[in-house]
Structures are given as C-alpha cells and as structure tokens.
C-alpha positions as a printed Julia matrix, in Angstrom:
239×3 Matrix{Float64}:
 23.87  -17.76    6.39
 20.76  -16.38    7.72
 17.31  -16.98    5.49
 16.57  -13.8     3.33
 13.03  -12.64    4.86
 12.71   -9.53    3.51
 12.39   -7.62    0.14
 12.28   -3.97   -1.41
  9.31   -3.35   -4.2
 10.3    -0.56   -6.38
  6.59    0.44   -6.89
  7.37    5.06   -7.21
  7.28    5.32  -11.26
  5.62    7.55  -13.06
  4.63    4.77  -15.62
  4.48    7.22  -18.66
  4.6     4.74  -21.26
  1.55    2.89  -19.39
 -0.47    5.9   -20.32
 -3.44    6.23  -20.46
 -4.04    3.32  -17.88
 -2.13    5.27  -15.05
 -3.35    8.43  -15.95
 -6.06    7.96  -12.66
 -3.49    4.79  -10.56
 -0.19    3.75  -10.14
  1.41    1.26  -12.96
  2.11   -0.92  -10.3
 -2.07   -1.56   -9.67
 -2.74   -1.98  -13.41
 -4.45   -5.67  -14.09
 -2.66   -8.12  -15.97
 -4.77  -11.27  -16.08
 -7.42  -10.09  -13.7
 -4.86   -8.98  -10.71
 -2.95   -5.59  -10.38
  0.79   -6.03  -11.22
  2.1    -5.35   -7.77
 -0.17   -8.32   -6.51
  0.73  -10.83   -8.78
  4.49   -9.54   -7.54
  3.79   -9.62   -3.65
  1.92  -13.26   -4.1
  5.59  -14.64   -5.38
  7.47  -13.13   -2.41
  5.21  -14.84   -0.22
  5.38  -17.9    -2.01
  9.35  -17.67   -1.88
  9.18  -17.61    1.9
  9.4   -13.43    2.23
  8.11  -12.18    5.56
  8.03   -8.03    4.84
  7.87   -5.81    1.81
  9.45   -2.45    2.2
  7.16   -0.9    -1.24
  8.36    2.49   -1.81
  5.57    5.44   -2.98
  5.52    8.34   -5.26
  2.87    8.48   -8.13
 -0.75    8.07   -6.56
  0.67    6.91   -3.22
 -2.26    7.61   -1.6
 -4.06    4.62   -3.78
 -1.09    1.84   -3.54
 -1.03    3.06   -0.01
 -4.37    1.79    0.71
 -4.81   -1.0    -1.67
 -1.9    -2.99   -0.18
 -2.81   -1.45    3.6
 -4.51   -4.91    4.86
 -1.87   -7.19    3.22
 -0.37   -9.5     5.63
  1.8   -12.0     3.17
  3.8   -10.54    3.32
  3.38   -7.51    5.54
  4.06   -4.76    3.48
  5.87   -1.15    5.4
  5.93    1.52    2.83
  9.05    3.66    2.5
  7.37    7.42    1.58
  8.73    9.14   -1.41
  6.24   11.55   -2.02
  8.11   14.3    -1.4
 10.84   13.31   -3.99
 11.12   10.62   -6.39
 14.47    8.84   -5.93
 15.06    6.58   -8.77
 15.35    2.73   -8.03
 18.86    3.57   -6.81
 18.11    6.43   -3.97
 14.47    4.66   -3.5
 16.13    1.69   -2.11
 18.87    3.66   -0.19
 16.67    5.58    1.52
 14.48    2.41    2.6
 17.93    0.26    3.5
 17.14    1.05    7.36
 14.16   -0.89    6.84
 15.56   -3.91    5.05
 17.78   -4.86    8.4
 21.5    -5.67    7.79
 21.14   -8.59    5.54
 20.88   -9.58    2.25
 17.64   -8.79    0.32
 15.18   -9.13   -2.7
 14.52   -5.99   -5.05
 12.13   -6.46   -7.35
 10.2    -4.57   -9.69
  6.55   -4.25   -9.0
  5.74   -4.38  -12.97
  7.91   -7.2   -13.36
  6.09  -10.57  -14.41
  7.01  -14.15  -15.5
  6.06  -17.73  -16.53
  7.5   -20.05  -13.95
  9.1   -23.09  -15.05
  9.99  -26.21  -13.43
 12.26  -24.78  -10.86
 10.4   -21.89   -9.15
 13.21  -18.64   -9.64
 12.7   -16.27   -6.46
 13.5   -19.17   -4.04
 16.51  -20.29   -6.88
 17.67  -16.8    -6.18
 17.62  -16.92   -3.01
 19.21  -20.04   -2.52
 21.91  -19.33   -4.84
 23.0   -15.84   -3.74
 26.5   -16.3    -1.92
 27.63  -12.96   -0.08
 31.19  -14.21   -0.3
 31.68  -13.83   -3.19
 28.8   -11.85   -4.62
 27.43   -8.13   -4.05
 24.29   -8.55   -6.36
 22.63  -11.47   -7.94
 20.22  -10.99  -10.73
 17.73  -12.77  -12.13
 18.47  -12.44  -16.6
 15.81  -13.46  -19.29
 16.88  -14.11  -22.92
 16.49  -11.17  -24.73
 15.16  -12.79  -27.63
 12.06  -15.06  -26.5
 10.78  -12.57  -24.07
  7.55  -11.26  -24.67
  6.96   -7.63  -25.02
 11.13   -7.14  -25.3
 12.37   -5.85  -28.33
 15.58   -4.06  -26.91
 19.4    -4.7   -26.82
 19.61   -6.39  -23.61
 21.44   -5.47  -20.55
 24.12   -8.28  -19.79
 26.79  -10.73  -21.42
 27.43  -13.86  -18.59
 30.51  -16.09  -18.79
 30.4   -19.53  -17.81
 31.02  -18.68  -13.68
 27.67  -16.6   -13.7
 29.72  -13.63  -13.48
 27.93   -9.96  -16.01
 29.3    -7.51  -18.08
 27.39   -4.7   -18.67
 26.64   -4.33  -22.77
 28.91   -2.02  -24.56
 27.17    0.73  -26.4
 26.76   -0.13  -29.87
 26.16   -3.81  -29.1
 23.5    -6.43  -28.37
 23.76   -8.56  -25.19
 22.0   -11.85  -24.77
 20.54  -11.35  -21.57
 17.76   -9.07  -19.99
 17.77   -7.76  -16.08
 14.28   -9.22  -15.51
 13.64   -6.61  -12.71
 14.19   -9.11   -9.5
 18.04   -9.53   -7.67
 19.39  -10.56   -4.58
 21.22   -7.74   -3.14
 23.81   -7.27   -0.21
 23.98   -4.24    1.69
 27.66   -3.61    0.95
 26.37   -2.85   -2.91
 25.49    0.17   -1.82
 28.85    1.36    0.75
 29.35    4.83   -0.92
 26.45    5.43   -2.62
 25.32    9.0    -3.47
 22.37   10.69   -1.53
 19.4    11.89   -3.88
 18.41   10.12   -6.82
 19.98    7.7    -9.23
 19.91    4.57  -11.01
 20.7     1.09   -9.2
 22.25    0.76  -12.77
 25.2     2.97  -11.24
 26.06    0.34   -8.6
 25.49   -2.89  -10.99
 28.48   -1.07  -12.96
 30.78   -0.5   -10.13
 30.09   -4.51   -8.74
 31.14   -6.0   -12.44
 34.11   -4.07  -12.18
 34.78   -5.73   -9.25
 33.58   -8.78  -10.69
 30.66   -9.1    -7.68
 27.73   -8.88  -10.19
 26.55  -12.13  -11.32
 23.35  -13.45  -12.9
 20.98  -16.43  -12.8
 18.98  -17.4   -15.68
 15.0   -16.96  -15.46
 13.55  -20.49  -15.58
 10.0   -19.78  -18.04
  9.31  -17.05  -19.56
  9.3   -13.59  -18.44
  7.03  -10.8   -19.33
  7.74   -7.24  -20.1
  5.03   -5.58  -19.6
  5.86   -1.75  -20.67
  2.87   -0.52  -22.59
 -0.74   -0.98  -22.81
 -0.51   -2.97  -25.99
  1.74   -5.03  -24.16
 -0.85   -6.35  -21.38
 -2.78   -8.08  -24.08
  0.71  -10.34  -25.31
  1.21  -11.08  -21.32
 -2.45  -12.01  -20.83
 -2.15  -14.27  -24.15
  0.91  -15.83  -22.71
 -0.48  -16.33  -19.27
 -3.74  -18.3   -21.03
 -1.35  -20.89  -22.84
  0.64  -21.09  -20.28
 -2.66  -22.89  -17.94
 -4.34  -24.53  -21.01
C-alpha cells in the first residue's frame, strides 16, 4: 500500500459556542497555548509525514486564507466554501478531487491532544488497512478527557470494530476529530451538505468502521472557558 501523503482539515465552522473569540476570526485561528488551533493541527500532519492539506473555508475565509497562505509543511490548497457551507460531510466531498484516489487523513482543525509514548497520527496511519476497513478513527475515553462532559460517540469490541451509541445510552469512547478515511466511504454520498456522521453509520453497518485508541490525552476544546483547562493541561504536561 501506497504511504498516505495527504489530509483534509475541516477548518468552515461557524464556531458559535467559541463566541466571543470568533466573533472578529475563524475558531480554527484561536490560540491555545500561544499558537492558533489550526497550527498546532497542521504542525502534527507534518510531523506524521503529510505532504498537502486540502483546508476547506467558510467563516472569515479571507483571514485563514491568508494566515496559512505561506505554509509549506505541509503545503496547504484550500477547497472554497464560501459560497455554501457544506457540513464536514459535503466539505470533504466536494474537496475529494483534491485528496487523489487514496486513502486520507480528516481531521478537525480544533481538535487537540497530549501525545503519549506512541505518537497517534503516524499509529493511524500505519494501522489503517483498506481491506478490510472504510474509516479508521482515532477514539478518546470519554471520561478523562478534558473539556468532555458528553455521552460519547462509540462502543469498540475487541477486533477494533464501532457501534454507534444508541440513544438513551452512554458509550465509552469519543471520535477525537482525526480518521483515516478511504475514498469508497463516500461511493453514494449525497450532494449538498451533511454530516460525515451519515457515512460512519452506513460503514458500522457494514462493519468497515473501526477505531484506534488515542495514546495521551486529548483536548476538547469547545468553549472559551475551555482554552484555559487545555492550556493547564498542556503546562503539566512539559513540567
């Protein structure tokens, strides 16, 4: 199997519960520990061995436009959404032609984490099989998280493969916002917007969706108030 060289950055969001901070900038160029989220995001793929971000723009494109315009690791190509936002779903469909035919990264732009011993993009990478797999995501605990007081997203048995959490009930693990995908997880999918959620639903069924667990600790940084408990984290982390 060819290396995986390239990676989609869901970076479009309105970031409404970021208010006020992205009342005048994107969430994704908010500062967490003294670097914009979307830098401390790009940094990893190029330490994973990534060659091109395809980052996708909506909400104050014109300023994530030109903060990331002289990146070169890894070169960044924007996929435009100004026009329409497309959800994480139709945001990456609409950028697929610039992925190439291979497998690829998504990854949040807001997403953050602790590393541990084993760093987890290139354990992602290196673990994604396309035989047998349509999507492979990367799952933090649900409790033990900081910032994440929800349900969680997935149950995993002992093959890696997810279930999606039945409504009404808790799940132990949360989608930390990065995944290995294929681009046969998206054969079918609808035009316009919608939720890569959709697809994740259709590969468990097939039982294609399987997990990895985040080495570390993983940040979810979803508010203001949050910043200061990733920040905190981030400082005991490097004492």
């Amino acid at each position: 199997m060819s290396p995986i060289r390239n990676a989609m950055v869901l970076a479009a969001g309105l970031g409404t519960r970021m208010r006020p901070l992205t009342d005048d900038r994107p969430k994704p160029m908010v500062d967490v520990a003294g670097k914009p989220l979307v830098d401390h995001v790009l940094d990893r793929l190029a330490d994973a061995g990534i060659g091109t971000a395809v980052v996708n723009l909506h909400y104050f494109a014109d300023l994530l436009e030109g903060h990331l315009a002289g990146r070169t690791r890894p070169q960044v190509v924007f996929s435009d959404e100004r026009g329409q936002l497309l959800d994480t779903g139709g945001g990456i469909v609409k950028a697929l032609p610039l992925l190439g035919d291979g497998p690829f990264v998504s990854i949040n732009s807001d997403t953050i984490w602790i590393e541990g011993i084993r760093p987890n993009l290139p354990s992602l990478i290196a673990d994604f099989d396309p035989e047998k797999m349509d999507a492979l995501l990367l799952l933090a605990a649900s409790t033990g998280s900081v910032g994440y007081d929800g349900r969680g997203d997935f149950s995993m048995d002992g093959d890696g493969r997810l279930a999606l959490r039945g409504e009404g009930l808790v799940a132990p693990f949360v989608y930390a916002g990065a995944a290995v995908l294929s681009p046969a997880l998206f054969a079918g999918a609808p035009e316009g917007p919608f939720s890569l959620v959709k697809l994740f639903a259709r590969a468990a069924e097939a039982g294609r969706l399987f997990g990895l667990r985040l080495e570390g600790v993983w940040m979810h940084v979803g508010t203001p108030e949050a910043i200061g408990e990733a920040e905190q984290a981030i400082s005991l982390s490097t004492e």
